[in-house]
mmCIF file of C-alpha atoms in Angstrom:
data_model
loop_
_atom_site.group_PDB
_atom_site.id
_atom_site.type_symbol
_atom_site.label_atom_id
_atom_site.label_comp_id
_atom_site.label_asym_id
_atom_site.label_seq_id
_atom_site.Cartn_x
_atom_site.Cartn_y
_atom_site.Cartn_z
ATOM 1 C CA ASP A 1 0.678 -6.392 0.164
ATOM 2 C CA GLY A 2 1.799 -5.889 4.071
ATOM 3 C CA LEU A 3 5.477 -4.986 2.148
ATOM 4 C CA GLY A 4 5.631 -0.865 2.719
ATOM 5 C CA THR A 5 4.984 2.425 1.422
ATOM 6 C CA PHE A 6 5.883 4.972 -1.025
ATOM 7 C CA THR A 7 7.896 8.141 1.233
ATOM 8 C CA SER A 8 8.932 10.495 -0.631
ATOM 9 C CA ALA A 9 11.481 12.339 -3.526
ATOM 10 C CA ASN A 10 14.093 14.238 -3.488
ATOM 11 C CA LEU A 11 16.491 15.221 -6.286
ATOM 12 C CA VAL A 12 20.107 15.203 -6.827
ATOM 13 C CA LEU A 13 21.539 17.825 -9.470
ATOM 14 C CA LYS A 14 25.222 17.551 -9.684
ATOM 15 C CA SER A 15 27.011 16.492 -12.741
ATOM 16 C CA GLU A 16 24.052 13.853 -13.313
ATOM 17 C CA THR A 17 20.429 13.851 -12.489
ATOM 18 C CA THR A 18 18.969 10.999 -10.120
ATOM 19 C CA LEU A 19 15.643 11.252 -8.820
ATOM 20 C CA ASN A 20 16.138 9.390 -4.813
ATOM 21 C CA VAL A 21 13.057 6.923 -3.776
ATOM 22 C CA TYR A 22 12.097 6.286 0.008
ATOM 23 C CA PHE A 23 10.303 3.576 0.896
ATOM 24 C CA THR A 24 8.811 2.496 4.054
ATOM 25 C CA PRO A 25 8.422 -0.384 4.941
ATOM 26 C CA ALA A 26 6.274 -2.860 6.775
ATOM 27 C CA ASP A 27 6.511 -3.747 10.307
ATOM 28 C CA GLY A 28 9.775 -6.786 10.429
ATOM 29 C CA ILE A 29 10.527 -6.275 6.857
ATOM 30 C CA MET A 30 14.317 -5.946 6.281
ATOM 31 C CA ALA A 31 15.941 -4.597 3.177
ATOM 32 C CA ASP A 32 17.422 -8.372 1.959
ATOM 33 C CA MET A 33 14.243 -9.499 1.613
ATOM 34 C CA LEU A 34 12.614 -7.629 -1.472
ATOM 35 C CA THR A 35 13.848 -6.944 -4.529
ATOM 36 C CA PHE A 36 13.402 -3.590 -6.420
ATOM 37 C CA LYS A 37 13.008 -2.979 -9.749
ATOM 38 C CA VAL A 38 12.463 0.375 -11.816
ATOM 39 C CA GLY A 39 11.906 -0.812 -14.983
ATOM 40 C CA ASP A 40 13.240 -3.869 -15.573
ATOM 41 C CA GLU A 41 16.220 -3.405 -13.760
ATOM 42 C CA GLU A 42 17.238 -4.606 -10.769
ATOM 43 C CA VAL A 43 18.913 -1.961 -8.825
ATOM 44 C CA GLU A 44 19.419 -1.862 -5.033
ATOM 45 C CA ALA A 45 18.399 0.042 -2.278
ATOM 46 C CA THR A 46 19.818 1.467 0.619
ATOM 47 C CA GLU A 47 19.070 1.470 3.604
ATOM 48 C CA VAL A 48 18.846 5.433 5.478
ATOM 49 C CA GLY A 49 17.408 5.700 9.057
ATOM 50 C CA GLN A 50 14.312 4.170 8.747
ATOM 51 C CA TYR A 51 13.558 3.619 5.375
ATOM 52 C CA PHE A 52 14.781 2.184 1.808
ATOM 53 C CA MET A 53 16.417 4.796 -0.761
ATOM 54 C CA ILE A 54 15.878 3.389 -4.344
ATOM 55 C CA SER A 55 18.198 5.882 -6.935
ATOM 56 C CA VAL A 56 17.535 6.634 -10.298
ATOM 57 C CA THR A 57 20.223 7.526 -11.039
ATOM 58 C CA ASP A 58 21.312 8.989 -14.542
ATOM 59 C CA ILE A 59 18.135 11.147 -16.102
ATOM 60 C CA ALA A 60 19.071 12.608 -19.459
ATOM 61 C CA ALA A 61 17.669 16.614 -20.060
ATOM 62 C CA ASP A 62 15.666 15.515 -22.480
ATOM 63 C CA LYS A 63 14.033 12.445 -20.293
ATOM 64 C CA LEU A 64 12.902 14.602 -17.082
ATOM 65 C CA ASP A 65 9.548 14.621 -18.018
ATOM 66 C CA ASP A 66 9.174 10.909 -17.691
ATOM 67 C CA THR A 67 7.291 8.057 -15.039
ATOM 68 C CA PHE A 68 9.795 5.140 -13.272
ATOM 69 C CA GLU A 69 7.717 1.780 -12.005
ATOM 70 C CA ILE A 70 9.281 1.081 -9.217
ATOM 71 C CA THR A 71 7.877 -2.454 -8.859
ATOM 72 C CA VAL A 72 8.439 -4.098 -4.918
ATOM 73 C CA THR A 73 8.555 -7.633 -4.801
ATOM 74 C CA SER A 74 9.240 -10.385 -1.539
ATOM 75 C CA LYS A 75 11.799 -12.341 -2.327
ATOM 76 C CA THR A 76 10.249 -15.105 0.164
ATOM 77 C CA ASP A 77 7.015 -14.930 -0.968
ATOM 78 C CA ASN A 78 7.492 -13.775 -5.200
ATOM 79 C CA THR A 79 2.693 -13.097 -5.274
ATOM 80 C CA LYS A 80 4.008 -10.025 -2.658
ATOM 81 C CA THR A 81 4.343 -7.909 -4.897
ATOM 82 C CA GLY A 82 3.373 -3.777 -5.003
ATOM 83 C CA THR A 83 4.547 -0.785 -7.569
ATOM 84 C CA PHE A 84 4.375 2.492 -7.584
ATOM 85 C CA ALA A 85 5.606 5.630 -10.151
ATOM 86 C CA VAL A 86 7.095 8.500 -9.091
ATOM 87 C CA SER A 87 9.225 11.762 -12.073
ATOM 88 C CA VAL A 88 10.961 13.998 -12.387
ATOM 89 C CA TYR A 89 7.952 16.374 -12.278
ATOM 90 C CA SER A 90 6.368 14.808 -9.396
ATOM 91 C CA TYR A 91 8.690 15.787 -7.658
ATOM 92 C CA CYS A 92 8.778 19.891 -9.255
ATOM 93 C CA TYR A 93 5.078 19.840 -8.433
ATOM 94 C CA SER A 94 5.085 18.450 -4.727
ATOM 95 C CA VAL A 95 8.124 21.093 -4.195
ATOM 96 C CA LEU A 96 6.580 24.230 -6.428
ATOM 97 C CA THR A 97 3.123 23.894 -4.675
ATOM 98 C CA SER A 98 4.765 23.951 -1.496
ATOM 99 C CA ASN A 99 4.961 26.545 0.946
ATOM 100 C CA ALA A 100 7.916 25.285 2.538
ATOM 101 C CA GLN A 101 9.961 25.810 0.198
ATOM 102 C CA THR A 102 12.850 28.201 -0.678
ATOM 103 C CA ASP A 103 11.908 30.493 -3.941
ATOM 104 C CA ALA A 104 15.545 29.029 -4.837
ATOM 105 C CA LEU A 105 14.188 25.938 -5.232
ATOM 106 C CA LYS A 106 10.795 26.353 -7.255
ATOM 107 C CA ASP A 107 13.543 28.772 -9.344
ATOM 108 C CA THR A 108 15.999 25.926 -9.850
ATOM 109 C CA LEU A 109 13.080 23.558 -10.722
ATOM 110 C CA ARG A 110 11.762 25.967 -13.286
ATOM 111 C CA ALA A 111 15.162 26.147 -14.753
ATOM 112 C CA LEU A 112 15.104 22.704 -15.372
ATOM 113 C CA HIS A 113 11.158 22.476 -16.165
ATOM 114 C CA LEU A 114 12.511 25.408 -19.481
ATOM 115 C CA TYR A 115 15.725 23.410 -19.952
ATOM 116 C CA ASN A 116 14.194 19.583 -20.695
ATOM 117 C CA VAL A 117 11.034 21.961 -23.293
ATOM 118 C CA ALA A 118 14.433 23.613 -25.048
ATOM 119 C CA THR A 119 16.643 19.888 -25.236
ATOM 120 C CA GLN A 120 13.662 17.858 -26.516
ATOM 121 C CA SER A 121 12.518 20.556 -29.271
ATOM 122 C CA TYR A 122 16.372 20.135 -29.829
ATOM 123 C CA ILE A 123 16.245 16.651 -30.424
ATOM 124 C CA ASP A 124 12.750 16.788 -32.140
ATOM 125 C CA SER A 125 14.359 19.404 -34.506
ATOM 126 C CA LEU A 126 17.374 16.457 -35.325
ATOM 127 C CA ASN A 127 14.463 14.193 -36.667
#
């Protein structure tokens, strides 16, 4: 809708898991002209070079396979809205199918998947 496009994502694995999503604005669009939401929660976009970065923070181990819907809306024209979906697993897939990535990163993401599966199994066993 003339607002911009999803560009890429990366994953930050520290004490919490964060999925950073990069959005390329259309010509003439500034960050303060847009509202970003992850699900129903409004989030701030950070300008990183020519991109706007939206962070999905504190992703729990059992939620690593969840899909997050990001909505971008024009503050001046609320009828201009775009939505796209992102997930940790979509990032993992793009890395695992790339020849340009290191084996160490691929092994880390495979381990992350196993961690997600084990966590879900544990939680299911409690119910």
